[in-house]
Amino acid sequence: MVASVIVLFMAAAGAPTPLYVVYQQAWGFTPTALTVVFAVYVIGLLGSLLVVGGLSDHVGRRPVLAAAVALQAVAFVLFLVADGVPVLLLARALQGLATGAAITTLSAALVDTAPPHEPTRAGVVSSVAPIAGLGIGSLGAGALVQYAPAPTQLVFVVFLALLAVAAVAVALMPETSARVPGALGSLRPVVGVPRRLRPEVFALVPILLASWSLGGLFFSLGPSVAAEVLGVRNHLVGGFVVVLLCAPGALTALLLRRRPLDRLLTLAGALVSLGTAVALVGVDLGLGLVAALGTVVAGVGFGAAALGTFGTYARIAAPHERGALFAVAYTISYLAFSVPAVAAGFAATSLGLQVTTAGYGIMVVALGVLSLVAQRRATSRRRVAGATAA
């Protein structure tokens, strides 16, 4: 049940991606305005992570999830009645708040419910479910935009129906976190990592930045690049651009779930860098198949990064640290997801999509290479510590 609710929330987060082009054509706003709409979601999400990220460690998982489901329903209703950018901005902001509250709580609940005989299952599901949800949401919305009537309304009617099912699931879920004092104190927006966990957490920052920055490019400007640079006008294909990144990522996280985490992280850095470089060549030469191939390779790296990072968090966090630690992880991830994408939106207005995409991609490649260095140093540090302990 926890995994299915994660998929639903992330599918809803990915659904507006193919709709952006429709909104842009209907309301005539610029790529800058488009990225502001994208960024408002992430601002709401980050605010929610910072304020309520650790709340479920004190009041329990179910109350936070119930509030998130209710707020998500309000956001969907606003999407249904949106007739311009202001209402769209409000809907995306509320959706960000709901998703931020839900995703950290759900991630902590996954770790809570992992069976003792297979403790790595939480890390696998934490990796597969969000990526799969993002891809499903984008592809499903793209299909409705292309082939269904009233696509900007029908998408959210479907999501409201699914959200009703999620509300029942949350009501039936057993509570997995005991109530403990300190709920009000946990609302202070403080991002911190326990000292003993910092070396492991800091070593993961470069690959988080690389993989989620890449995701931000695809979810904010990917369909526009496909339409304007590569000449692909079909909205279903616009949603499929995101699937090319997410589907290999989800499949990779599932198939490589038993591989050592340090090897996964090394593989992630190498493939994110290589795949992004190949995709850049395809975009620069106007070769859609080459760009697609590079996206698939980068998607494999994206999935390995998700599995390696969140598998590591699940391994190192004590029960009372899980909600707060996942809040830190998602804060880093969504900053990487949003800040470069917003900058790219402003740059695209003046420099054009092709030049902006090239600059963005070079940054991702550099971060991927940096992650390889960070993982090499972290592995050496663990070996030294192990030898010293022995």
mmCIF file of C-alpha atoms in Angstrom:
data_model
loop_
_atom_site.group_PDB
_atom_site.id
_atom_site.type_symbol
_atom_site.label_atom_id
_atom_site.label_comp_id
_atom_site.label_asym_id
_atom_site.label_seq_id
_atom_site.Cartn_x
_atom_site.Cartn_y
_atom_site.Cartn_z
ATOM 1 C CA MET A 1 0.000 0.000 0.000
ATOM 2 C CA VAL A 2 2.828 2.383 0.831
ATOM 3 C CA ALA A 3 4.503 1.763 -2.522
ATOM 4 C CA SER A 4 1.264 2.328 -4.439
ATOM 5 C CA VAL A 5 0.669 5.686 -2.733
ATOM 6 C CA ILE A 6 4.239 6.736 -3.597
ATOM 7 C CA VAL A 7 3.602 5.859 -7.240
ATOM 8 C CA LEU A 8 0.372 7.883 -7.196
ATOM 9 C CA PHE A 9 1.948 11.011 -5.721
ATOM 10 C CA MET A 10 4.904 10.887 -8.091
ATOM 11 C CA ALA A 11 2.685 10.164 -11.098
ATOM 12 C CA ALA A 12 0.703 13.282 -10.201
ATOM 13 C CA ALA A 13 3.979 15.209 -9.990
ATOM 14 C CA GLY A 14 4.988 14.035 -13.457
ATOM 15 C CA ALA A 15 1.590 14.460 -15.122
ATOM 16 C CA PRO A 16 1.801 18.231 -15.768
ATOM 17 C CA THR A 17 5.000 17.838 -17.820
ATOM 18 C CA PRO A 18 3.284 17.112 -21.184
ATOM 19 C CA LEU A 19 0.514 19.556 -20.219
ATOM 20 C CA TYR A 20 2.926 22.497 -20.038
ATOM 21 C CA VAL A 21 3.102 22.747 -23.815
ATOM 22 C CA VAL A 22 -0.733 22.774 -23.990
ATOM 23 C CA TYR A 23 -0.986 25.466 -21.308
ATOM 24 C CA GLN A 24 1.719 27.465 -23.082
ATOM 25 C CA GLN A 25 -0.130 27.332 -26.401
ATOM 26 C CA ALA A 26 -3.499 28.151 -24.813
ATOM 27 C CA TRP A 27 -2.350 31.011 -22.607
ATOM 28 C CA GLY A 28 0.653 32.253 -24.582
ATOM 29 C CA PHE A 29 3.286 32.418 -21.858
ATOM 30 C CA THR A 30 7.078 32.280 -22.357
ATOM 31 C CA PRO A 31 9.552 29.512 -21.426
ATOM 32 C CA THR A 32 10.460 31.684 -18.434
ATOM 33 C CA ALA A 33 6.877 31.606 -17.160
ATOM 34 C CA LEU A 34 6.757 27.875 -17.828
ATOM 35 C CA THR A 35 9.758 27.261 -15.598
ATOM 36 C CA VAL A 36 8.290 29.513 -12.903
ATOM 37 C CA VAL A 37 5.215 27.250 -12.886
ATOM 38 C CA PHE A 38 7.558 24.288 -12.607
ATOM 39 C CA ALA A 39 9.583 25.960 -9.842
ATOM 40 C CA VAL A 40 6.569 26.907 -7.710
ATOM 41 C CA TYR A 41 5.869 23.214 -7.236
ATOM 42 C CA VAL A 42 9.403 22.616 -6.016
ATOM 43 C CA ILE A 43 9.332 25.666 -3.721
ATOM 44 C CA GLY A 44 6.193 24.299 -2.075
ATOM 45 C CA LEU A 45 7.735 20.859 -1.852
ATOM 46 C CA LEU A 46 10.971 22.138 -0.304
ATOM 47 C CA GLY A 47 9.048 24.249 2.196
ATOM 48 C CA SER A 48 7.059 21.185 3.177
ATOM 49 C CA LEU A 49 10.210 19.077 3.510
ATOM 50 C CA LEU A 50 11.866 21.666 5.739
ATOM 51 C CA VAL A 51 8.848 22.200 7.999
ATOM 52 C CA VAL A 52 7.102 18.824 8.264
ATOM 53 C CA GLY A 53 9.847 16.462 7.046
ATOM 54 C CA GLY A 54 10.413 15.056 10.528
ATOM 55 C CA LEU A 55 6.866 15.485 11.866
ATOM 56 C CA SER A 56 5.828 11.872 11.266
ATOM 57 C CA ASP A 57 8.669 10.740 13.555
ATOM 58 C CA HIS A 58 6.669 12.377 16.389
ATOM 59 C CA VAL A 59 2.943 12.183 15.544
ATOM 60 C CA GLY A 60 2.962 8.991 13.473
ATOM 61 C CA ARG A 61 2.912 8.298 9.745
ATOM 62 C CA ARG A 62 -0.861 8.098 9.158
ATOM 63 C CA PRO A 63 -1.888 11.609 10.322
ATOM 64 C CA VAL A 64 0.718 13.261 8.088
ATOM 65 C CA LEU A 65 -0.284 11.103 5.124
ATOM 66 C CA ALA A 66 -3.985 11.850 5.635
ATOM 67 C CA ALA A 67 -3.298 15.596 5.607
ATOM 68 C CA ALA A 68 -1.145 15.226 2.477
ATOM 69 C CA VAL A 69 -3.886 13.321 0.644
ATOM 70 C CA ALA A 70 -6.454 16.010 1.532
ATOM 71 C CA LEU A 71 -4.193 18.826 0.348
ATOM 72 C CA GLN A 72 -3.431 16.964 -2.871
ATOM 73 C CA ALA A 73 -7.184 16.698 -3.532
ATOM 74 C CA VAL A 74 -7.530 20.497 -3.216
ATOM 75 C CA ALA A 75 -4.677 20.918 -5.707
ATOM 76 C CA PHE A 76 -6.353 18.604 -8.215
ATOM 77 C CA VAL A 77 -9.603 20.578 -7.983
ATOM 78 C CA LEU A 78 -7.675 23.790 -8.709
ATOM 79 C CA PHE A 79 -6.085 22.151 -11.758
ATOM 80 C CA LEU A 80 -9.569 21.254 -12.959
ATOM 81 C CA VAL A 81 -10.826 24.852 -12.830
ATOM 82 C CA ALA A 82 -7.567 26.593 -13.863
ATOM 83 C CA ASP A 83 -8.115 29.199 -16.572
ATOM 84 C CA GLY A 84 -4.783 31.005 -16.406
ATOM 85 C CA VAL A 85 -1.302 31.085 -14.918
ATOM 86 C CA PRO A 86 -2.280 32.405 -11.415
ATOM 87 C CA VAL A 87 -4.562 29.438 -10.606
ATOM 88 C CA LEU A 88 -2.034 27.060 -12.151
ATOM 89 C CA LEU A 89 0.671 28.517 -9.890
ATOM 90 C CA LEU A 90 -1.509 28.036 -6.807
ATOM 91 C CA ALA A 91 -2.380 24.454 -7.780
ATOM 92 C CA ARG A 92 1.269 23.539 -8.310
ATOM 93 C CA ALA A 93 2.311 25.174 -5.020
ATOM 94 C CA LEU A 94 -0.284 23.178 -3.062
ATOM 95 C CA GLN A 95 0.705 20.039 -4.910
ATOM 96 C CA GLY A 96 4.315 20.647 -3.900
ATOM 97 C CA LEU A 97 3.326 21.066 -0.243
ATOM 98 C CA ALA A 98 1.311 17.835 -0.310
ATOM 99 C CA THR A 99 4.018 15.850 -2.091
ATOM 100 C CA GLY A 100 6.765 17.042 0.244
ATOM 101 C CA ALA A 101 4.777 15.975 3.304
ATOM 102 C CA ALA A 102 3.857 12.635 1.746
ATOM 103 C CA ILE A 103 7.113 11.509 0.189
ATOM 104 C CA THR A 104 9.323 11.693 3.283
ATOM 105 C CA THR A 105 6.637 10.054 5.417
ATOM 106 C CA LEU A 106 6.115 7.304 2.859
ATOM 107 C CA SER A 107 9.862 6.686 2.546
ATOM 108 C CA ALA A 108 10.152 6.363 6.321
ATOM 109 C CA ALA A 109 7.134 4.029 6.375
ATOM 110 C CA LEU A 110 8.805 1.810 3.783
ATOM 111 C CA VAL A 111 11.810 1.377 6.055
ATOM 112 C CA ASP A 112 9.485 0.776 9.025
ATOM 113 C CA THR A 113 7.701 -2.052 7.211
ATOM 114 C CA ALA A 114 10.716 -3.736 5.574
ATOM 115 C CA PRO A 115 10.777 -7.426 6.561
ATOM 116 C CA PRO A 116 13.683 -8.422 8.830
ATOM 117 C CA HIS A 117 14.831 -11.131 6.409
ATOM 118 C CA GLU A 118 15.122 -8.602 3.536
ATOM 119 C CA PRO A 119 16.114 -5.206 4.958
ATOM 120 C CA THR A 120 17.228 -3.869 1.556
ATOM 121 C CA ARG A 121 13.672 -4.020 0.181
ATOM 122 C CA ALA A 122 12.884 -0.507 1.438
ATOM 123 C CA GLY A 123 15.769 0.982 -0.516
ATOM 124 C CA VAL A 124 14.677 -0.834 -3.676
ATOM 125 C CA VAL A 125 11.065 0.317 -3.422
ATOM 126 C CA SER A 126 12.182 3.864 -2.492
ATOM 127 C CA SER A 127 14.139 3.862 -5.746
ATOM 128 C CA VAL A 128 11.729 2.115 -8.105
ATOM 129 C CA ALA A 129 8.376 3.584 -7.022
ATOM 130 C CA PRO A 130 9.149 7.333 -7.422
ATOM 131 C CA ILE A 131 10.869 6.899 -10.800
ATOM 132 C CA ALA A 132 8.124 4.598 -12.069
ATOM 133 C CA GLY A 133 5.472 7.025 -10.871
ATOM 134 C CA LEU A 134 7.066 9.976 -12.636
ATOM 135 C CA GLY A 135 7.242 8.042 -15.893
ATOM 136 C CA ILE A 136 3.694 6.676 -15.634
ATOM 137 C CA GLY A 137 2.305 10.134 -14.911
ATOM 138 C CA SER A 138 4.078 11.774 -17.834
ATOM 139 C CA LEU A 139 3.221 9.042 -20.337
ATOM 140 C CA GLY A 140 -0.400 8.742 -19.206
ATOM 141 C CA ALA A 141 -0.948 12.486 -19.320
ATOM 142 C CA GLY A 142 0.745 12.656 -22.728
ATOM 143 C CA ALA A 143 -1.623 9.995 -24.085
ATOM 144 C CA LEU A 144 -4.679 11.834 -22.745
ATOM 145 C CA VAL A 145 -3.465 15.154 -24.174
ATOM 146 C CA GLN A 146 -2.956 13.620 -27.594
ATOM 147 C CA TYR A 147 -6.017 11.377 -27.868
ATOM 148 C CA ALA A 148 -8.648 12.234 -25.240
ATOM 149 C CA PRO A 149 -11.156 15.094 -25.028
ATOM 150 C CA ALA A 150 -10.582 17.898 -22.515
ATOM 151 C CA PRO A 151 -7.137 16.541 -21.582
ATOM 152 C CA THR A 152 -6.253 19.239 -19.064
ATOM 153 C CA GLN A 153 -9.378 18.358 -17.093
ATOM 154 C CA LEU A 154 -9.613 14.596 -17.670
ATOM 155 C CA VAL A 155 -6.124 13.977 -16.274
ATOM 156 C CA PHE A 156 -7.108 15.372 -12.904
ATOM 157 C CA VAL A 157 -10.504 13.680 -12.825
ATOM 158 C CA VAL A 158 -8.606 10.392 -13.116
ATOM 159 C CA PHE A 159 -6.204 11.436 -10.372
ATOM 160 C CA LEU A 160 -9.033 12.449 -8.035
ATOM 161 C CA ALA A 161 -10.540 8.980 -8.422
ATOM 162 C CA LEU A 162 -7.190 7.349 -7.688
ATOM 163 C CA LEU A 163 -6.655 9.664 -4.731
ATOM 164 C CA ALA A 164 -9.928 8.455 -3.200
ATOM 165 C CA VAL A 165 -8.512 4.923 -3.321
ATOM 166 C CA ALA A 166 -5.294 6.190 -1.713
ATOM 167 C CA ALA A 167 -7.312 7.772 1.105
ATOM 168 C CA VAL A 168 -8.849 4.373 1.853
ATOM 169 C CA ALA A 169 -5.378 2.782 1.759
ATOM 170 C CA VAL A 170 -4.032 5.316 4.256
ATOM 171 C CA ALA A 171 -7.024 4.711 6.545
ATOM 172 C CA LEU A 172 -6.338 0.963 6.499
ATOM 173 C CA MET A 173 -2.563 1.193 6.965
ATOM 174 C CA PRO A 174 -1.220 0.151 10.357
ATOM 175 C CA GLU A 175 0.627 2.878 12.230
ATOM 176 C CA THR A 176 4.363 2.126 12.116
ATOM 177 C CA SER A 177 5.802 4.982 14.187
ATOM 178 C CA ALA A 178 5.022 5.530 17.854
ATOM 179 C CA ARG A 179 4.070 8.985 19.080
ATOM 180 C CA VAL A 180 6.958 10.715 20.855
ATOM 181 C CA PRO A 181 7.307 14.237 22.275
ATOM 182 C CA GLY A 182 8.771 17.083 20.240
ATOM 183 C CA ALA A 183 6.245 17.498 17.412
ATOM 184 C CA LEU A 184 6.152 21.309 17.631
ATOM 185 C CA GLY A 185 9.922 21.502 17.836
ATOM 186 C CA SER A 186 10.227 19.351 14.708
ATOM 187 C CA LEU A 187 8.380 22.046 12.717
ATOM 188 C CA ARG A 188 11.339 24.400 12.955
ATOM 189 C CA PRO A 189 12.879 24.496 9.450
ATOM 190 C CA VAL A 190 16.275 23.087 10.368
ATOM 191 C CA VAL A 191 18.164 20.816 8.003
ATOM 192 C CA GLY A 192 20.748 18.749 9.790
ATOM 193 C CA VAL A 193 22.482 15.404 9.629
ATOM 194 C CA PRO A 194 23.706 13.551 12.731
ATOM 195 C CA ARG A 195 27.481 13.810 12.982
ATOM 196 C CA ARG A 196 28.047 10.069 12.727
ATOM 197 C CA LEU A 197 26.188 9.957 9.383
ATOM 198 C CA ARG A 198 27.792 12.971 7.729
ATOM 199 C CA PRO A 199 30.663 11.255 5.865
ATOM 200 C CA GLU A 200 28.243 8.824 4.197
ATOM 201 C CA VAL A 201 25.658 11.527 3.427
ATOM 202 C CA PHE A 202 28.133 14.095 2.070
ATOM 203 C CA ALA A 203 29.712 11.517 -0.245
ATOM 204 C CA LEU A 204 26.292 11.072 -1.894
ATOM 205 C CA VAL A 205 25.709 14.763 -2.611
ATOM 206 C CA PRO A 206 27.452 14.910 -6.044
ATOM 207 C CA ILE A 207 25.491 11.978 -7.506
ATOM 208 C CA LEU A 208 22.244 13.370 -6.084
ATOM 209 C CA LEU A 209 23.012 16.701 -7.748
ATOM 210 C CA ALA A 210 23.945 15.065 -11.057
ATOM 211 C CA SER A 211 20.984 12.682 -11.343
ATOM 212 C CA TRP A 212 18.277 15.033 -10.109
ATOM 213 C CA SER A 213 19.586 17.969 -12.151
ATOM 214 C CA LEU A 214 19.249 15.731 -15.178
ATOM 215 C CA GLY A 215 15.696 14.893 -14.128
ATOM 216 C CA GLY A 216 14.902 18.579 -13.752
ATOM 217 C CA LEU A 217 15.968 19.251 -17.330
ATOM 218 C CA PHE A 218 13.713 16.520 -18.716
ATOM 219 C CA PHE A 219 10.673 17.415 -16.627
ATOM 220 C CA SER A 220 10.830 21.156 -17.227
ATOM 221 C CA LEU A 221 12.126 21.577 -20.776
ATOM 222 C CA GLY A 222 12.275 18.027 -22.191
ATOM 223 C CA PRO A 223 8.988 18.128 -24.157
ATOM 224 C CA SER A 224 9.817 21.631 -25.436
ATOM 225 C CA VAL A 225 13.241 20.469 -26.643
ATOM 226 C CA ALA A 226 11.603 17.507 -28.380
ATOM 227 C CA ALA A 227 9.076 19.797 -30.092
ATOM 228 C CA GLU A 228 11.201 22.829 -30.991
ATOM 229 C CA VAL A 229 14.702 21.405 -31.452
ATOM 230 C CA LEU A 230 13.997 17.864 -32.649
ATOM 231 C CA GLY A 231 10.692 18.658 -34.387
ATOM 232 C CA VAL A 232 8.579 16.094 -32.486
ATOM 233 C CA ARG A 233 5.093 17.585 -32.084
ATOM 234 C CA ASN A 234 3.132 14.590 -30.804
ATOM 235 C CA HIS A 235 2.181 15.116 -27.142
ATOM 236 C CA LEU A 236 2.422 11.400 -26.404
ATOM 237 C CA VAL A 237 6.013 11.469 -27.613
ATOM 238 C CA GLY A 238 6.554 14.520 -25.406
ATOM 239 C CA GLY A 239 5.549 12.417 -22.420
ATOM 240 C CA PHE A 240 7.619 9.518 -23.745
ATOM 241 C CA VAL A 241 10.740 11.716 -23.531
ATOM 242 C CA VAL A 242 10.416 11.517 -19.748
ATOM 243 C CA VAL A 243 9.699 7.776 -19.896
ATOM 244 C CA LEU A 244 12.986 7.237 -21.751
ATOM 245 C CA LEU A 245 14.713 8.498 -18.625
ATOM 246 C CA CYS A 246 12.431 6.977 -15.984
ATOM 247 C CA ALA A 247 11.685 3.501 -17.370
ATOM 248 C CA PRO A 248 15.331 2.395 -17.629
ATOM 249 C CA GLY A 249 15.895 3.958 -14.207
ATOM 250 C CA ALA A 250 13.095 1.995 -12.555
ATOM 251 C CA LEU A 251 14.099 -1.248 -14.295
ATOM 252 C CA THR A 252 17.733 -0.754 -13.290
ATOM 253 C CA ALA A 253 16.833 -0.188 -9.645
ATOM 254 C CA LEU A 254 14.783 -3.400 -9.695
ATOM 255 C CA LEU A 255 17.308 -5.618 -11.481
ATOM 256 C CA LEU A 256 20.404 -4.412 -9.625
ATOM 257 C CA ARG A 257 18.831 -4.420 -6.178
ATOM 258 C CA ARG A 258 21.283 -7.019 -4.811
ATOM 259 C CA ARG A 259 24.449 -5.332 -6.057
ATOM 260 C CA PRO A 260 26.780 -3.674 -3.524
ATOM 261 C CA LEU A 261 25.808 -0.044 -2.971
ATOM 262 C CA ASP A 262 29.284 1.375 -3.643
ATOM 263 C CA ARG A 263 29.404 -0.326 -7.064
ATOM 264 C CA LEU A 264 25.955 1.000 -7.890
ATOM 265 C CA LEU A 265 27.029 4.546 -7.094
ATOM 266 C CA THR A 266 30.146 4.238 -9.252
ATOM 267 C CA LEU A 267 28.051 2.873 -12.115
ATOM 268 C CA ALA A 268 25.585 5.733 -11.639
ATOM 269 C CA GLY A 269 28.218 8.459 -11.947
ATOM 270 C CA ALA A 270 29.734 6.898 -15.073
ATOM 271 C CA LEU A 271 26.446 6.317 -16.909
ATOM 272 C CA VAL A 272 24.836 9.651 -16.023
ATOM 273 C CA SER A 273 27.905 11.402 -17.455
ATOM 274 C CA LEU A 274 28.158 9.197 -20.552
ATOM 275 C CA GLY A 275 24.450 9.168 -21.332
ATOM 276 C CA THR A 276 24.068 12.917 -20.923
ATOM 277 C CA ALA A 277 27.046 13.532 -23.226
ATOM 278 C CA VAL A 278 25.553 11.260 -25.915
ATOM 279 C CA ALA A 279 22.139 12.941 -25.590
ATOM 280 C CA LEU A 280 23.786 16.347 -25.991
ATOM 281 C CA VAL A 281 25.402 15.235 -29.236
ATOM 282 C CA GLY A 282 22.024 14.063 -30.494
ATOM 283 C CA VAL A 283 20.326 17.363 -29.637
ATOM 284 C CA ASP A 284 23.163 19.401 -31.136
ATOM 285 C CA LEU A 285 23.050 17.450 -34.417
ATOM 286 C CA GLY A 286 19.256 17.202 -34.475
ATOM 287 C CA LEU A 287 19.427 13.390 -34.334
ATOM 288 C CA GLY A 288 16.482 12.198 -32.284
ATOM 289 C CA LEU A 289 17.577 8.544 -32.119
ATOM 290 C CA VAL A 290 21.012 9.474 -30.782
ATOM 291 C CA ALA A 291 19.418 11.758 -28.184
ATOM 292 C CA ALA A 292 17.044 8.926 -27.215
ATOM 293 C CA LEU A 293 19.926 6.449 -26.865
ATOM 294 C CA GLY A 294 21.809 8.847 -24.619
ATOM 295 C CA THR A 295 18.680 9.389 -22.532
ATOM 296 C CA VAL A 296 18.274 5.636 -21.993
ATOM 297 C CA VAL A 297 21.909 5.285 -20.894
ATOM 298 C CA ALA A 298 21.524 8.258 -18.541
ATOM 299 C CA GLY A 299 18.279 6.699 -17.268
ATOM 300 C CA VAL A 300 20.144 3.551 -16.243
ATOM 301 C CA GLY A 301 22.532 5.788 -14.309
ATOM 302 C CA PHE A 302 19.572 7.656 -12.811
ATOM 303 C CA GLY A 303 18.097 4.406 -11.503
ATOM 304 C CA ALA A 304 21.428 3.189 -10.127
ATOM 305 C CA ALA A 305 21.869 6.550 -8.377
ATOM 306 C CA ALA A 306 18.417 6.356 -6.793
ATOM 307 C CA LEU A 307 18.978 2.788 -5.598
ATOM 308 C CA GLY A 308 22.467 3.506 -4.287
ATOM 309 C CA THR A 309 21.638 6.726 -2.468
ATOM 310 C CA PHE A 310 18.349 5.774 -0.865
ATOM 311 C CA GLY A 311 19.602 2.274 -0.131
ATOM 312 C CA THR A 312 22.449 3.895 1.780
ATOM 313 C CA TYR A 313 20.060 6.167 3.704
ATOM 314 C CA ALA A 314 17.873 3.200 4.620
ATOM 315 C CA ARG A 315 20.945 1.323 5.866
ATOM 316 C CA ILE A 316 22.479 4.046 8.033
ATOM 317 C CA ALA A 317 19.436 5.741 9.621
ATOM 318 C CA ALA A 318 18.089 4.717 13.020
ATOM 319 C CA PRO A 319 14.264 4.531 13.326
ATOM 320 C CA HIS A 320 13.953 7.927 15.032
ATOM 321 C CA GLU A 321 16.139 9.550 12.320
ATOM 322 C CA ARG A 322 14.392 8.250 9.218
ATOM 323 C CA GLY A 323 11.834 10.982 8.537
ATOM 324 C CA ALA A 324 14.349 13.796 9.098
ATOM 325 C CA LEU A 325 17.132 12.114 7.096
ATOM 326 C CA PHE A 326 14.889 11.442 4.112
ATOM 327 C CA ALA A 327 13.786 15.090 4.332
ATOM 328 C CA VAL A 328 17.440 16.138 3.976
ATOM 329 C CA ALA A 329 17.901 13.775 1.047
ATOM 330 C CA TYR A 330 14.830 15.046 -0.777
ATOM 331 C CA THR A 331 15.757 18.667 -0.026
ATOM 332 C CA ILE A 332 19.104 18.191 -1.763
ATOM 333 C CA SER A 333 17.471 16.268 -4.602
ATOM 334 C CA TYR A 334 14.739 18.790 -5.310
ATOM 335 C CA LEU A 335 17.074 21.764 -5.064
ATOM 336 C CA ALA A 336 19.087 20.068 -7.795
ATOM 337 C CA PHE A 337 15.831 19.284 -9.614
ATOM 338 C CA SER A 338 14.585 22.873 -9.570
ATOM 339 C CA VAL A 339 17.271 25.548 -9.325
ATOM 340 C CA PRO A 340 19.158 24.631 -12.542
ATOM 341 C CA ALA A 341 15.849 24.086 -14.363
ATOM 342 C CA VAL A 342 14.605 27.555 -13.408
ATOM 343 C CA ALA A 343 17.900 29.078 -14.513
ATOM 344 C CA ALA A 344 17.586 27.144 -17.765
ATOM 345 C CA GLY A 345 14.085 28.532 -18.311
ATOM 346 C CA PHE A 346 15.339 32.091 -18.050
ATOM 347 C CA ALA A 347 18.338 31.298 -20.257
ATOM 348 C CA ALA A 348 16.160 29.626 -22.900
ATOM 349 C CA THR A 349 14.159 32.830 -23.375
ATOM 350 C CA SER A 350 17.273 34.780 -24.363
ATOM 351 C CA LEU A 351 19.741 32.137 -25.603
ATOM 352 C CA GLY A 352 17.397 29.548 -27.096
ATOM 353 C CA LEU A 353 16.626 25.996 -26.075
ATOM 354 C CA GLN A 354 19.485 24.320 -27.912
ATOM 355 C CA VAL A 355 22.254 26.445 -26.388
ATOM 356 C CA THR A 356 20.656 26.249 -22.949
ATOM 357 C CA THR A 357 20.337 22.474 -23.159
ATOM 358 C CA ALA A 358 24.002 22.161 -24.098
ATOM 359 C CA GLY A 359 25.144 24.266 -21.134
ATOM 360 C CA TYR A 360 22.867 22.404 -18.758
ATOM 361 C CA GLY A 361 24.075 19.024 -19.998
ATOM 362 C CA ILE A 362 27.741 19.959 -19.587
ATOM 363 C CA MET A 363 27.007 20.831 -15.954
ATOM 364 C CA VAL A 364 25.397 17.399 -15.409
ATOM 365 C CA VAL A 365 28.387 15.637 -16.963
ATOM 366 C CA ALA A 366 30.753 17.550 -14.678
ATOM 367 C CA LEU A 367 28.712 16.633 -11.597
ATOM 368 C CA GLY A 368 28.697 12.985 -12.663
ATOM 369 C CA VAL A 369 32.487 12.973 -12.899
ATOM 370 C CA LEU A 370 32.716 14.688 -9.504
ATOM 371 C CA SER A 371 30.523 11.955 -8.009
ATOM 372 C CA LEU A 372 33.028 9.334 -9.170
ATOM 373 C CA VAL A 373 35.776 11.145 -7.305
ATOM 374 C CA ALA A 374 33.620 11.440 -4.179
ATOM 375 C CA GLN A 375 32.751 7.743 -4.200
ATOM 376 C CA ARG A 376 36.377 6.734 -4.695
ATOM 377 C CA ARG A 377 37.376 8.791 -1.651
ATOM 378 C CA ALA A 378 34.482 7.437 0.424
ATOM 379 C CA THR A 379 35.420 3.840 -0.437
ATOM 380 C CA SER A 380 39.039 4.472 0.549
ATOM 381 C CA ARG A 381 37.911 6.033 3.823
ATOM 382 C CA ARG A 382 35.731 3.016 4.670
ATOM 383 C CA ARG A 383 38.613 0.629 3.961
ATOM 384 C CA VAL A 384 40.938 2.588 6.241
ATOM 385 C CA ALA A 385 38.295 2.652 8.989
ATOM 386 C CA GLY A 386 37.725 -1.090 8.618
ATOM 387 C CA ALA A 387 41.434 -1.850 8.776
ATOM 388 C CA THR A 388 41.800 0.342 11.863
ATOM 389 C CA ALA A 389 38.887 -1.384 13.603
ATOM 390 C CA ALA A 390 40.361 -4.804 12.773
#
